[in-house]
Amino acid sequence: MQDFRTETFLDVCDTLSYTRTAQRLNITQPAVSQHISHLESAYGAKLFDYRNRRLSLTKAGEVLRDALAVMVHDERLVKERIASLSGARRTLGFGVTMTAGEYVIARPLARFLLQRPDLQVRIVASGTEDLLAMLHEGSLDCALVEGFFDKGEYDGSVFCTEELVAVCAPGSDLAEAPRSLEDLLGEHLVVREDGSGTRAVLEHALAARNLSLDGFARTTEVTSINIIKTLVANGYGIAFLYESAVQADCEAGVLQKIDLAEPPISHDMTFIWLKGSLFESEFRGLVGDLASCAYASECGDAPSS
């Protein structure tokens, strides 16, 4: 079980302030100091540095924080599994990025949940960076992300590979012939917000060609995929979105794909969870079940309940 000192330590990791942790945990500041000192003695290393009036984690502190984050998460799951033995529903905190949630996993997830009435699921849709933070704090068990993540901190399983495509309004001259990325730099780009996986993949692809978002004539940040599509469909710039998000719109003539001369920009959408979790096999099983549901959805099989 989680020790009260480790609870204090993890809270200080979050606040980087002994004073704020004391207020949040309703204990005194000297008590916070005592708890941290006890852990430093137990592990034989400094966990925090205080320089220029700022508190920061040491390398040893980072190692302990990451290890305890996994332990706290797994302890919660163990309690829930034990409770499920007496008939209580198991819970699953499931995170998805915006594109993955709306256009990749929604149908397979619905099919999966119809088959698993024993699960109580909380689904959170947000940017990749937010989901990674929630995994660390233990409020999520696993997440399907399209952005980049540190493979030293997370285990994962690729769910699918998606292509990032450029789109414009129907009838635009931009769609008349294959173009290079450089040809598009004079255009107005409508792009997702900083922290979005879609944006990170685009920035990475541009950087590989010694380009950046600053090279476009103008950029507009929008947090909603559907608003981006509506703006572009009405002639307000171009956008780079995953093919799954624009396929129906292109087929309906609402948007038009811009063919690029370069190889396609492709990126994996990956299920991830904290490295070292005792429940890794369960998470991998979840990925396999969802993949089976995705295949069944593509084949048009009727869902079973």
PDB file of C-alpha atoms in Angstrom:
ATOM      1  CA  MET A   1       0.000   0.000   0.000  1.00  0.00           C
ATOM      2  CA  GLN A   2       1.089   3.569  -0.636  1.00  0.00           C
ATOM      3  CA  ASP A   3       3.012   5.061   2.303  1.00  0.00           C
ATOM      4  CA  PHE A   4       2.038   8.557   3.496  1.00  0.00           C
ATOM      5  CA  ARG A   5       5.603   9.704   2.792  1.00  0.00           C
ATOM      6  CA  THR A   6       5.427   8.586  -0.831  1.00  0.00           C
ATOM      7  CA  GLU A   7       2.118  10.441  -1.149  1.00  0.00           C
ATOM      8  CA  THR A   8       3.893  13.569   0.074  1.00  0.00           C
ATOM      9  CA  PHE A   9       6.789  12.985  -2.320  1.00  0.00           C
ATOM     10  CA  LEU A  10       4.526  12.547  -5.351  1.00  0.00           C
ATOM     11  CA  ASP A  11       2.592  15.677  -4.448  1.00  0.00           C
ATOM     12  CA  VAL A  12       5.820  17.691  -4.222  1.00  0.00           C
ATOM     13  CA  CYS A  13       6.767  16.286  -7.642  1.00  0.00           C
ATOM     14  CA  ASP A  14       3.515  17.792  -8.912  1.00  0.00           C
ATOM     15  CA  THR A  15       3.667  21.163  -7.130  1.00  0.00           C
ATOM     16  CA  LEU A  16       7.457  21.632  -6.837  1.00  0.00           C
ATOM     17  CA  SER A  17       6.613  23.492  -3.635  1.00  0.00           C
ATOM     18  CA  TYR A  18       6.728  22.284  -0.036  1.00  0.00           C
ATOM     19  CA  THR A  19       4.293  25.053   0.920  1.00  0.00           C
ATOM     20  CA  ARG A  20       1.664  24.119  -1.678  1.00  0.00           C
ATOM     21  CA  THR A  21       1.985  20.421  -0.849  1.00  0.00           C
ATOM     22  CA  ALA A  22       1.474  21.182   2.851  1.00  0.00           C
ATOM     23  CA  GLN A  23      -1.690  23.101   1.968  1.00  0.00           C
ATOM     24  CA  ARG A  24      -3.016  20.399  -0.364  1.00  0.00           C
ATOM     25  CA  LEU A  25      -2.367  17.549   2.075  1.00  0.00           C
ATOM     26  CA  ASN A  26      -3.415  19.576   5.131  1.00  0.00           C
ATOM     27  CA  ILE A  27      -0.130  18.997   6.962  1.00  0.00           C
ATOM     28  CA  THR A  28       2.624  21.360   8.140  1.00  0.00           C
ATOM     29  CA  GLN A  29       5.552  22.394   5.990  1.00  0.00           C
ATOM     30  CA  PRO A  30       8.050  20.880   8.481  1.00  0.00           C
ATOM     31  CA  ALA A  31       6.162  17.590   8.117  1.00  0.00           C
ATOM     32  CA  VAL A  32       6.657  17.746   4.350  1.00  0.00           C
ATOM     33  CA  SER A  33      10.375  18.315   4.882  1.00  0.00           C
ATOM     34  CA  GLN A  34      10.545  15.371   7.299  1.00  0.00           C
ATOM     35  CA  HIS A  35       8.811  13.052   4.844  1.00  0.00           C
ATOM     36  CA  ILE A  36      11.202  13.980   2.025  1.00  0.00           C
ATOM     37  CA  SER A  37      14.239  13.680   4.344  1.00  0.00           C
ATOM     38  CA  HIS A  38      13.083  10.212   5.418  1.00  0.00           C
ATOM     39  CA  LEU A  39      12.882   9.061   1.787  1.00  0.00           C
ATOM     40  CA  GLU A  40      16.258  10.590   0.955  1.00  0.00           C
ATOM     41  CA  SER A  41      17.795   8.684   3.883  1.00  0.00           C
ATOM     42  CA  ALA A  42      16.039   5.468   2.875  1.00  0.00           C
ATOM     43  CA  TYR A  43      17.224   5.655  -0.739  1.00  0.00           C
ATOM     44  CA  GLY A  44      20.581   7.274   0.004  1.00  0.00           C
ATOM     45  CA  ALA A  45      20.190  10.093  -2.491  1.00  0.00           C
ATOM     46  CA  LYS A  46      18.979  13.678  -2.785  1.00  0.00           C
ATOM     47  CA  LEU A  47      15.550  13.778  -4.401  1.00  0.00           C
ATOM     48  CA  PHE A  48      15.187  17.535  -4.896  1.00  0.00           C
ATOM     49  CA  ASP A  49      17.495  20.467  -5.637  1.00  0.00           C
ATOM     50  CA  TYR A  50      16.733  24.033  -4.570  1.00  0.00           C
ATOM     51  CA  ARG A  51      18.503  26.594  -6.725  1.00  0.00           C
ATOM     52  CA  ASN A  52      17.674  30.173  -7.637  1.00  0.00           C
ATOM     53  CA  ARG A  53      14.616  29.931  -5.393  1.00  0.00           C
ATOM     54  CA  ARG A  54      13.223  27.059  -7.468  1.00  0.00           C
ATOM     55  CA  LEU A  55      12.709  23.426  -6.514  1.00  0.00           C
ATOM     56  CA  SER A  56      13.504  20.735  -9.071  1.00  0.00           C
ATOM     57  CA  LEU A  57      13.799  16.959  -9.144  1.00  0.00           C
ATOM     58  CA  THR A  58      17.230  15.358  -9.195  1.00  0.00           C
ATOM     59  CA  LYS A  59      17.923  12.385 -11.468  1.00  0.00           C
ATOM     60  CA  ALA A  60      17.354  10.101  -8.472  1.00  0.00           C
ATOM     61  CA  GLY A  61      14.094  11.892  -7.784  1.00  0.00           C
ATOM     62  CA  GLU A  62      12.950  11.327 -11.346  1.00  0.00           C
ATOM     63  CA  VAL A  63      13.712   7.599 -11.086  1.00  0.00           C
ATOM     64  CA  LEU A  64      11.740   7.336  -7.830  1.00  0.00           C
ATOM     65  CA  ARG A  65       8.837   9.398  -9.185  1.00  0.00           C
ATOM     66  CA  ASP A  66       8.467   7.207 -12.270  1.00  0.00           C
ATOM     67  CA  ALA A  67       8.685   3.987 -10.244  1.00  0.00           C
ATOM     68  CA  LEU A  68       6.148   5.173  -7.672  1.00  0.00           C
ATOM     69  CA  ALA A  69       3.776   6.367 -10.396  1.00  0.00           C
ATOM     70  CA  VAL A  70       3.604   2.799 -11.729  1.00  0.00           C
ATOM     71  CA  MET A  71       3.162   1.387  -8.201  1.00  0.00           C
ATOM     72  CA  VAL A  72       0.355   3.821  -7.343  1.00  0.00           C
ATOM     73  CA  HIS A  73      -1.430   3.063 -10.611  1.00  0.00           C
ATOM     74  CA  ASP A  74      -1.098  -0.705 -10.181  1.00  0.00           C
ATOM     75  CA  GLU A  75      -2.232  -0.525  -6.546  1.00  0.00           C
ATOM     76  CA  ARG A  76      -5.458   1.126  -7.667  1.00  0.00           C
ATOM     77  CA  LEU A  77      -6.021  -1.553 -10.286  1.00  0.00           C
ATOM     78  CA  VAL A  78      -5.343  -4.325  -7.752  1.00  0.00           C
ATOM     79  CA  LYS A  79      -8.011  -2.859  -5.428  1.00  0.00           C
ATOM     80  CA  GLU A  80     -10.481  -2.699  -8.296  1.00  0.00           C
ATOM     81  CA  ARG A  81      -9.741  -6.266  -9.386  1.00  0.00           C
ATOM     82  CA  ILE A  82     -10.292  -7.509  -5.832  1.00  0.00           C
ATOM     83  CA  ALA A  83     -13.537  -5.526  -5.614  1.00  0.00           C
ATOM     84  CA  SER A  84     -14.675  -7.081  -8.907  1.00  0.00           C
ATOM     85  CA  LEU A  85     -14.512 -10.529  -7.277  1.00  0.00           C
ATOM     86  CA  SER A  86     -17.521  -9.533  -5.167  1.00  0.00           C
ATOM     87  CA  GLY A  87     -19.504  -8.401  -8.204  1.00  0.00           C
ATOM     88  CA  ALA A  88     -18.348  -4.800  -8.534  1.00  0.00           C
ATOM     89  CA  ARG A  89     -17.594  -3.593 -12.065  1.00  0.00           C
ATOM     90  CA  ARG A  90     -13.981  -3.233 -13.080  1.00  0.00           C
ATOM     91  CA  THR A  91     -13.005   0.265 -14.167  1.00  0.00           C
ATOM     92  CA  LEU A  92     -10.804   1.329 -17.053  1.00  0.00           C
ATOM     93  CA  GLY A  93      -9.431   4.820 -17.593  1.00  0.00           C
ATOM     94  CA  PHE A  94      -8.946   5.073 -21.347  1.00  0.00           C
ATOM     95  CA  GLY A  95      -7.404   8.059 -23.136  1.00  0.00           C
ATOM     96  CA  VAL A  96      -7.562   8.912 -26.837  1.00  0.00           C
ATOM     97  CA  THR A  97      -6.229  11.757 -28.908  1.00  0.00           C
ATOM     98  CA  MET A  98      -8.805  13.733 -30.878  1.00  0.00           C
ATOM     99  CA  THR A  99      -8.263  12.170 -34.311  1.00  0.00           C
ATOM    100  CA  ALA A 100      -7.831   8.655 -32.937  1.00  0.00           C
ATOM    101  CA  GLY A 101     -10.923   8.994 -30.778  1.00  0.00           C
ATOM    102  CA  GLU A 102     -13.288  10.337 -33.406  1.00  0.00           C
ATOM    103  CA  TYR A 103     -12.116   8.603 -36.557  1.00  0.00           C
ATOM    104  CA  VAL A 104     -10.116   5.481 -35.645  1.00  0.00           C
ATOM    105  CA  ILE A 105     -11.216   3.859 -32.397  1.00  0.00           C
ATOM    106  CA  ALA A 106     -14.827   4.980 -31.797  1.00  0.00           C
ATOM    107  CA  ARG A 107     -16.555   2.169 -33.729  1.00  0.00           C
ATOM    108  CA  PRO A 108     -14.245  -0.651 -32.541  1.00  0.00           C
ATOM    109  CA  LEU A 109     -14.528   0.678 -28.987  1.00  0.00           C
ATOM    110  CA  ALA A 110     -18.336   0.657 -29.148  1.00  0.00           C
ATOM    111  CA  ARG A 111     -18.276  -2.943 -30.381  1.00  0.00           C
ATOM    112  CA  PHE A 112     -15.807  -3.915 -27.644  1.00  0.00           C
ATOM    113  CA  LEU A 113     -17.841  -2.284 -24.855  1.00  0.00           C
ATOM    114  CA  LEU A 114     -21.025  -4.025 -25.995  1.00  0.00           C
ATOM    115  CA  GLN A 115     -19.171  -7.285 -25.458  1.00  0.00           C
ATOM    116  CA  ARG A 116     -17.846  -6.269 -22.032  1.00  0.00           C
ATOM    117  CA  PRO A 117     -20.722  -5.208 -19.733  1.00  0.00           C
ATOM    118  CA  ASP A 118     -18.424  -6.013 -16.778  1.00  0.00           C
ATOM    119  CA  LEU A 119     -16.356  -2.889 -17.471  1.00  0.00           C
ATOM    120  CA  GLN A 120     -16.990   0.612 -16.168  1.00  0.00           C
ATOM    121  CA  VAL A 121     -15.101   2.819 -18.622  1.00  0.00           C
ATOM    122  CA  ARG A 122     -14.015   6.458 -18.410  1.00  0.00           C
ATOM    123  CA  ILE A 123     -12.941   7.818 -21.785  1.00  0.00           C
ATOM    124  CA  VAL A 124     -10.879  11.008 -21.998  1.00  0.00           C
ATOM    125  CA  ALA A 125     -10.183  12.757 -25.317  1.00  0.00           C
ATOM    126  CA  SER A 126      -7.297  15.223 -25.258  1.00  0.00           C
ATOM    127  CA  GLY A 127      -3.902  16.061 -26.759  1.00  0.00           C
ATOM    128  CA  THR A 128      -0.981  13.664 -26.544  1.00  0.00           C
ATOM    129  CA  GLU A 129       0.892  15.721 -23.922  1.00  0.00           C
ATOM    130  CA  ASP A 130      -2.180  15.897 -21.648  1.00  0.00           C
ATOM    131  CA  LEU A 131      -2.747  12.147 -21.930  1.00  0.00           C
ATOM    132  CA  LEU A 132       0.869  11.391 -21.027  1.00  0.00           C
ATOM    133  CA  ALA A 133       0.516  13.555 -17.910  1.00  0.00           C
ATOM    134  CA  MET A 134      -2.680  11.737 -16.914  1.00  0.00           C
ATOM    135  CA  LEU A 135      -0.985   8.359 -17.338  1.00  0.00           C
ATOM    136  CA  HIS A 136       1.765   9.507 -14.988  1.00  0.00           C
ATOM    137  CA  GLU A 137      -0.619  10.784 -12.341  1.00  0.00           C
ATOM    138  CA  GLY A 138      -2.579   7.519 -12.478  1.00  0.00           C
ATOM    139  CA  SER A 139      -5.906   8.909 -13.665  1.00  0.00           C
ATOM    140  CA  LEU A 140      -5.629   6.888 -16.905  1.00  0.00           C
ATOM    141  CA  ASP A 141      -4.647   3.244 -17.381  1.00  0.00           C
ATOM    142  CA  CYS A 142      -3.764   3.349 -21.068  1.00  0.00           C
ATOM    143  CA  ALA A 143      -4.113   5.671 -24.039  1.00  0.00           C
ATOM    144  CA  LEU A 144      -4.221   5.599 -27.831  1.00  0.00           C
ATOM    145  CA  VAL A 145      -1.955   8.406 -29.021  1.00  0.00           C
ATOM    146  CA  GLU A 146      -0.888   9.691 -32.413  1.00  0.00           C
ATOM    147  CA  GLY A 147       1.933  11.899 -31.138  1.00  0.00           C
ATOM    148  CA  PHE A 148       5.446  11.105 -29.995  1.00  0.00           C
ATOM    149  CA  PHE A 149       6.282   9.602 -26.599  1.00  0.00           C
ATOM    150  CA  ASP A 150       9.374   8.489 -24.691  1.00  0.00           C
ATOM    151  CA  LYS A 151       9.759   4.739 -25.174  1.00  0.00           C
ATOM    152  CA  GLY A 152      11.919   4.681 -22.068  1.00  0.00           C
ATOM    153  CA  GLU A 153       8.882   5.605 -19.958  1.00  0.00           C
ATOM    154  CA  TYR A 154       6.070   3.760 -21.740  1.00  0.00           C
ATOM    155  CA  ASP A 155       5.398   0.342 -23.169  1.00  0.00           C
ATOM    156  CA  GLY A 156       3.029   0.113 -26.076  1.00  0.00           C
ATOM    157  CA  SER A 157       1.547  -1.699 -29.028  1.00  0.00           C
ATOM    158  CA  VAL A 158       0.933  -0.195 -32.474  1.00  0.00           C
ATOM    159  CA  PHE A 159      -2.781  -0.212 -33.287  1.00  0.00           C
ATOM    160  CA  CYS A 160      -2.615   1.109 -36.852  1.00  0.00           C
ATOM    161  CA  THR A 161      -0.575   3.305 -39.194  1.00  0.00           C
ATOM    162  CA  GLU A 162      -2.186   6.409 -40.656  1.00  0.00           C
ATOM    163  CA  GLU A 163      -1.192   8.799 -43.442  1.00  0.00           C
ATOM    164  CA  LEU A 164      -1.215  12.547 -42.917  1.00  0.00           C
ATOM    165  CA  VAL A 165      -2.632  14.155 -46.059  1.00  0.00           C
ATOM    166  CA  ALA A 166      -2.937  17.731 -47.277  1.00  0.00           C
ATOM    167  CA  VAL A 167      -6.454  18.939 -48.117  1.00  0.00           C
ATOM    168  CA  CYS A 168      -7.957  22.051 -49.656  1.00  0.00           C
ATOM    169  CA  ALA A 169     -11.340  23.342 -50.812  1.00  0.00           C
ATOM    170  CA  PRO A 170     -13.010  21.602 -53.796  1.00  0.00           C
ATOM    171  CA  GLY A 171     -11.988  23.092 -57.128  1.00  0.00           C
ATOM    172  CA  SER A 172      -8.779  24.637 -55.784  1.00  0.00           C
ATOM    173  CA  ASP A 173      -5.880  24.950 -58.218  1.00  0.00           C
ATOM    174  CA  LEU A 174      -3.717  23.265 -55.591  1.00  0.00           C
ATOM    175  CA  ALA A 175      -5.299  19.892 -56.355  1.00  0.00           C
ATOM    176  CA  GLU A 176      -4.676  19.997 -60.103  1.00  0.00           C
ATOM    177  CA  ALA A 177      -1.212  18.409 -60.152  1.00  0.00           C
ATOM    178  CA  PRO A 178       1.167  16.727 -57.687  1.00  0.00           C
ATOM    179  CA  ARG A 179       3.089  19.276 -55.663  1.00  0.00           C
ATOM    180  CA  SER A 180       5.988  19.269 -53.241  1.00  0.00           C
ATOM    181  CA  LEU A 181       5.740  20.466 -49.665  1.00  0.00           C
ATOM    182  CA  GLU A 182       7.793  23.501 -50.672  1.00  0.00           C
ATOM    183  CA  ASP A 183       5.087  24.450 -53.201  1.00  0.00           C
ATOM    184  CA  LEU A 184       2.610  24.804 -50.312  1.00  0.00           C
ATOM    185  CA  LEU A 185       4.668  27.206 -48.215  1.00  0.00           C
ATOM    186  CA  GLY A 186       3.003  30.210 -49.810  1.00  0.00           C
ATOM    187  CA  GLU A 187      -0.399  29.039 -48.568  1.00  0.00           C
ATOM    188  CA  HIS A 188      -2.399  29.819 -45.449  1.00  0.00           C
ATOM    189  CA  LEU A 189      -2.143  26.782 -43.144  1.00  0.00           C
ATOM    190  CA  VAL A 190      -4.864  25.869 -40.640  1.00  0.00           C
ATOM    191  CA  VAL A 191      -3.173  23.758 -37.987  1.00  0.00           C
ATOM    192  CA  ARG A 192      -3.919  22.042 -34.682  1.00  0.00           C
ATOM    193  CA  GLU A 193      -2.752  23.574 -31.407  1.00  0.00           C
ATOM    194  CA  ASP A 194       0.664  23.027 -29.837  1.00  0.00           C
ATOM    195  CA  GLY A 195       0.671  19.717 -27.934  1.00  0.00           C
ATOM    196  CA  SER A 196      -1.524  17.994 -30.509  1.00  0.00           C
ATOM    197  CA  GLY A 197      -0.189  14.735 -31.931  1.00  0.00           C
ATOM    198  CA  THR A 198      -1.268  15.688 -35.462  1.00  0.00           C
ATOM    199  CA  ARG A 199       0.711  18.917 -35.255  1.00  0.00           C
ATOM    200  CA  ALA A 200       3.769  17.173 -33.789  1.00  0.00           C
ATOM    201  CA  VAL A 201       3.811  14.659 -36.661  1.00  0.00           C
ATOM    202  CA  LEU A 202       3.505  17.464 -39.219  1.00  0.00           C
ATOM    203  CA  GLU A 203       6.295  19.474 -37.578  1.00  0.00           C
ATOM    204  CA  HIS A 204       8.516  16.382 -37.524  1.00  0.00           C
ATOM    205  CA  ALA A 205       7.867  15.701 -41.216  1.00  0.00           C
ATOM    206  CA  LEU A 206       8.626  19.328 -42.105  1.00  0.00           C
ATOM    207  CA  ALA A 207      11.815  19.335 -40.038  1.00  0.00           C
ATOM    208  CA  ALA A 208      13.011  16.222 -41.905  1.00  0.00           C
ATOM    209  CA  ARG A 209      12.903  18.406 -45.036  1.00  0.00           C
ATOM    210  CA  ASN A 210      14.497  21.433 -43.300  1.00  0.00           C
ATOM    211  CA  LEU A 211      11.117  23.186 -43.237  1.00  0.00           C
ATOM    212  CA  SER A 212       8.899  24.499 -40.434  1.00  0.00           C
ATOM    213  CA  LEU A 213       5.457  25.971 -39.799  1.00  0.00           C
ATOM    214  CA  ASP A 214       7.051  29.427 -39.905  1.00  0.00           C
ATOM    215  CA  GLY A 215       7.668  28.880 -43.597  1.00  0.00           C
ATOM    216  CA  PHE A 216       3.951  29.099 -44.434  1.00  0.00           C
ATOM    217  CA  ALA A 217       2.577  32.475 -45.466  1.00  0.00           C
ATOM    218  CA  ARG A 218       0.137  32.441 -42.543  1.00  0.00           C
ATOM    219  CA  THR A 219      -1.044  29.995 -39.885  1.00  0.00           C
ATOM    220  CA  THR A 220      -4.246  29.736 -37.881  1.00  0.00           C
ATOM    221  CA  GLU A 221      -4.441  27.458 -34.822  1.00  0.00           C
ATOM    222  CA  VAL A 222      -7.702  25.584 -34.235  1.00  0.00           C
ATOM    223  CA  THR A 223      -8.316  22.940 -31.541  1.00  0.00           C
ATOM    224  CA  SER A 224     -11.258  21.255 -33.310  1.00  0.00           C
ATOM    225  CA  ILE A 225     -10.753  18.912 -36.254  1.00  0.00           C
ATOM    226  CA  ASN A 226     -14.303  19.518 -37.501  1.00  0.00           C
ATOM    227  CA  ILE A 227     -13.849  23.306 -37.423  1.00  0.00           C
ATOM    228  CA  ILE A 228     -10.587  22.935 -39.367  1.00  0.00           C
ATOM    229  CA  LYS A 229     -12.383  20.875 -42.005  1.00  0.00           C
ATOM    230  CA  THR A 230     -15.209  23.411 -42.263  1.00  0.00           C
ATOM    231  CA  LEU A 231     -12.796  26.332 -42.632  1.00  0.00           C
ATOM    232  CA  VAL A 232     -10.777  24.579 -45.336  1.00  0.00           C
ATOM    233  CA  ALA A 233     -13.909  23.399 -47.181  1.00  0.00           C
ATOM    234  CA  ASN A 234     -14.953  27.030 -47.408  1.00  0.00           C
ATOM    235  CA  GLY A 235     -11.650  28.174 -48.880  1.00  0.00           C
ATOM    236  CA  TYR A 236      -9.989  29.355 -45.667  1.00  0.00           C
ATOM    237  CA  GLY A 237      -6.535  27.850 -46.166  1.00  0.00           C
ATOM    238  CA  ILE A 238      -5.235  24.297 -46.348  1.00  0.00           C
ATOM    239  CA  ALA A 239      -4.676  21.679 -43.663  1.00  0.00           C
ATOM    240  CA  PHE A 240      -2.777  18.463 -42.955  1.00  0.00           C
ATOM    241  CA  LEU A 241      -5.046  15.871 -41.352  1.00  0.00           C
ATOM    242  CA  TYR A 242      -5.054  12.096 -41.028  1.00  0.00           C
ATOM    243  CA  GLU A 243      -6.671  10.355 -43.988  1.00  0.00           C
ATOM    244  CA  SER A 244      -9.191   8.616 -41.737  1.00  0.00           C
ATOM    245  CA  ALA A 245     -10.446  12.040 -40.634  1.00  0.00           C
ATOM    246  CA  VAL A 246     -11.021  13.372 -44.169  1.00  0.00           C
ATOM    247  CA  GLN A 247     -11.775  10.266 -46.245  1.00  0.00           C
ATOM    248  CA  ALA A 248     -15.564  10.644 -46.099  1.00  0.00           C
ATOM    249  CA  ASP A 249     -15.328  14.395 -46.795  1.00  0.00           C
ATOM    250  CA  CYS A 250     -13.125  13.819 -49.849  1.00  0.00           C
ATOM    251  CA  GLU A 251     -15.433  11.101 -51.170  1.00  0.00           C
ATOM    252  CA  ALA A 252     -18.402  13.442 -50.715  1.00  0.00           C
ATOM    253  CA  GLY A 253     -16.627  16.283 -52.524  1.00  0.00           C
ATOM    254  CA  VAL A 254     -16.565  18.504 -49.431  1.00  0.00           C
ATOM    255  CA  LEU A 255     -12.768  18.504 -49.308  1.00  0.00           C
ATOM    256  CA  GLN A 256     -10.159  17.743 -51.939  1.00  0.00           C
ATOM    257  CA  LYS A 257      -6.858  15.961 -51.361  1.00  0.00           C
ATOM    258  CA  ILE A 258      -3.645  17.642 -52.513  1.00  0.00           C
ATOM    259  CA  ASP A 259      -1.386  15.004 -54.045  1.00  0.00           C
ATOM    260  CA  LEU A 260       2.248  15.447 -53.002  1.00  0.00           C
ATOM    261  CA  ALA A 261       5.252  14.304 -54.991  1.00  0.00           C
ATOM    262  CA  GLU A 262       7.103  13.187 -51.830  1.00  0.00           C
ATOM    263  CA  PRO A 263       6.544   9.840 -50.097  1.00  0.00           C
ATOM    264  CA  PRO A 264       3.449   9.946 -47.870  1.00  0.00           C
ATOM    265  CA  ILE A 265       3.734  11.215 -44.290  1.00  0.00           C
ATOM    266  CA  SER A 266       2.798   8.192 -42.218  1.00  0.00           C
ATOM    267  CA  HIS A 267       2.772   7.660 -38.466  1.00  0.00           C
ATOM    268  CA  ASP A 268       1.768   4.935 -36.037  1.00  0.00           C
ATOM    269  CA  MET A 269      -1.164   5.287 -33.666  1.00  0.00           C
ATOM    270  CA  THR A 270      -0.047   3.449 -30.550  1.00  0.00           C
ATOM    271  CA  PHE A 271      -1.630   2.162 -27.360  1.00  0.00           C
ATOM    272  CA  ILE A 272       0.673   3.029 -24.472  1.00  0.00           C
ATOM    273  CA  TRP A 273       0.826   2.442 -20.707  1.00  0.00           C
ATOM    274  CA  LEU A 274       3.422   3.025 -18.002  1.00  0.00           C
ATOM    275  CA  LYS A 275       6.514   0.865 -18.432  1.00  0.00           C
ATOM    276  CA  GLY A 276       6.798  -1.877 -15.842  1.00  0.00           C
ATOM    277  CA  SER A 277       3.080  -2.144 -15.067  1.00  0.00           C
ATOM    278  CA  LEU A 278       1.975  -5.473 -13.604  1.00  0.00           C
ATOM    279  CA  PHE A 279      -1.030  -5.273 -15.918  1.00  0.00           C
ATOM    280  CA  GLU A 280       0.922  -5.153 -19.187  1.00  0.00           C
ATOM    281  CA  SER A 281      -0.507  -8.475 -20.410  1.00  0.00           C
ATOM    282  CA  GLU A 282      -4.029  -7.203 -19.745  1.00  0.00           C
ATOM    283  CA  PHE A 283      -3.384  -4.024 -21.718  1.00  0.00           C
ATOM    284  CA  ARG A 284      -1.943  -6.021 -24.623  1.00  0.00           C
ATOM    285  CA  GLY A 285      -5.026  -8.202 -24.522  1.00  0.00           C
ATOM    286  CA  LEU A 286      -7.183  -5.080 -24.699  1.00  0.00           C
ATOM    287  CA  VAL A 287      -5.296  -3.934 -27.800  1.00  0.00           C
ATOM    288  CA  GLY A 288      -5.823  -7.339 -29.411  1.00  0.00           C
ATOM    289  CA  ASP A 289      -9.554  -7.289 -28.616  1.00  0.00           C
ATOM    290  CA  LEU A 290      -9.938  -3.782 -30.043  1.00  0.00           C
ATOM    291  CA  ALA A 291      -8.003  -4.769 -33.165  1.00  0.00           C
ATOM    292  CA  SER A 292     -10.394  -7.700 -33.651  1.00  0.00           C
ATOM    293  CA  CYS A 293     -13.359  -5.346 -33.225  1.00  0.00           C
ATOM    294  CA  ALA A 294     -11.829  -2.935 -35.753  1.00  0.00           C
ATOM    295  CA  TYR A 295     -11.459  -5.766 -38.281  1.00  0.00           C
ATOM    296  CA  ALA A 296     -15.050  -6.847 -37.678  1.00  0.00           C
ATOM    297  CA  SER A 297     -16.248  -3.253 -38.182  1.00  0.00           C
ATOM    298  CA  GLU A 298     -14.393  -3.006 -41.494  1.00  0.00           C
ATOM    299  CA  CYS A 299     -15.950  -6.279 -42.617  1.00  0.00           C
ATOM    300  CA  GLY A 300     -19.406  -4.986 -41.743  1.00  0.00           C
ATOM    301  CA  ASP A 301     -20.259  -7.651 -39.168  1.00  0.00           C
ATOM    302  CA  ALA A 302     -23.096  -6.720 -36.857  1.00  0.00           C
ATOM    303  CA  PRO A 303     -21.963  -6.044 -33.266  1.00  0.00           C
ATOM    304  CA  SER A 304     -23.007  -8.522 -30.613  1.00  0.00           C
ATOM    305  CA  SER A 305     -24.074  -7.627 -27.083  1.00  0.00           C
TER     306      SER A 305
END
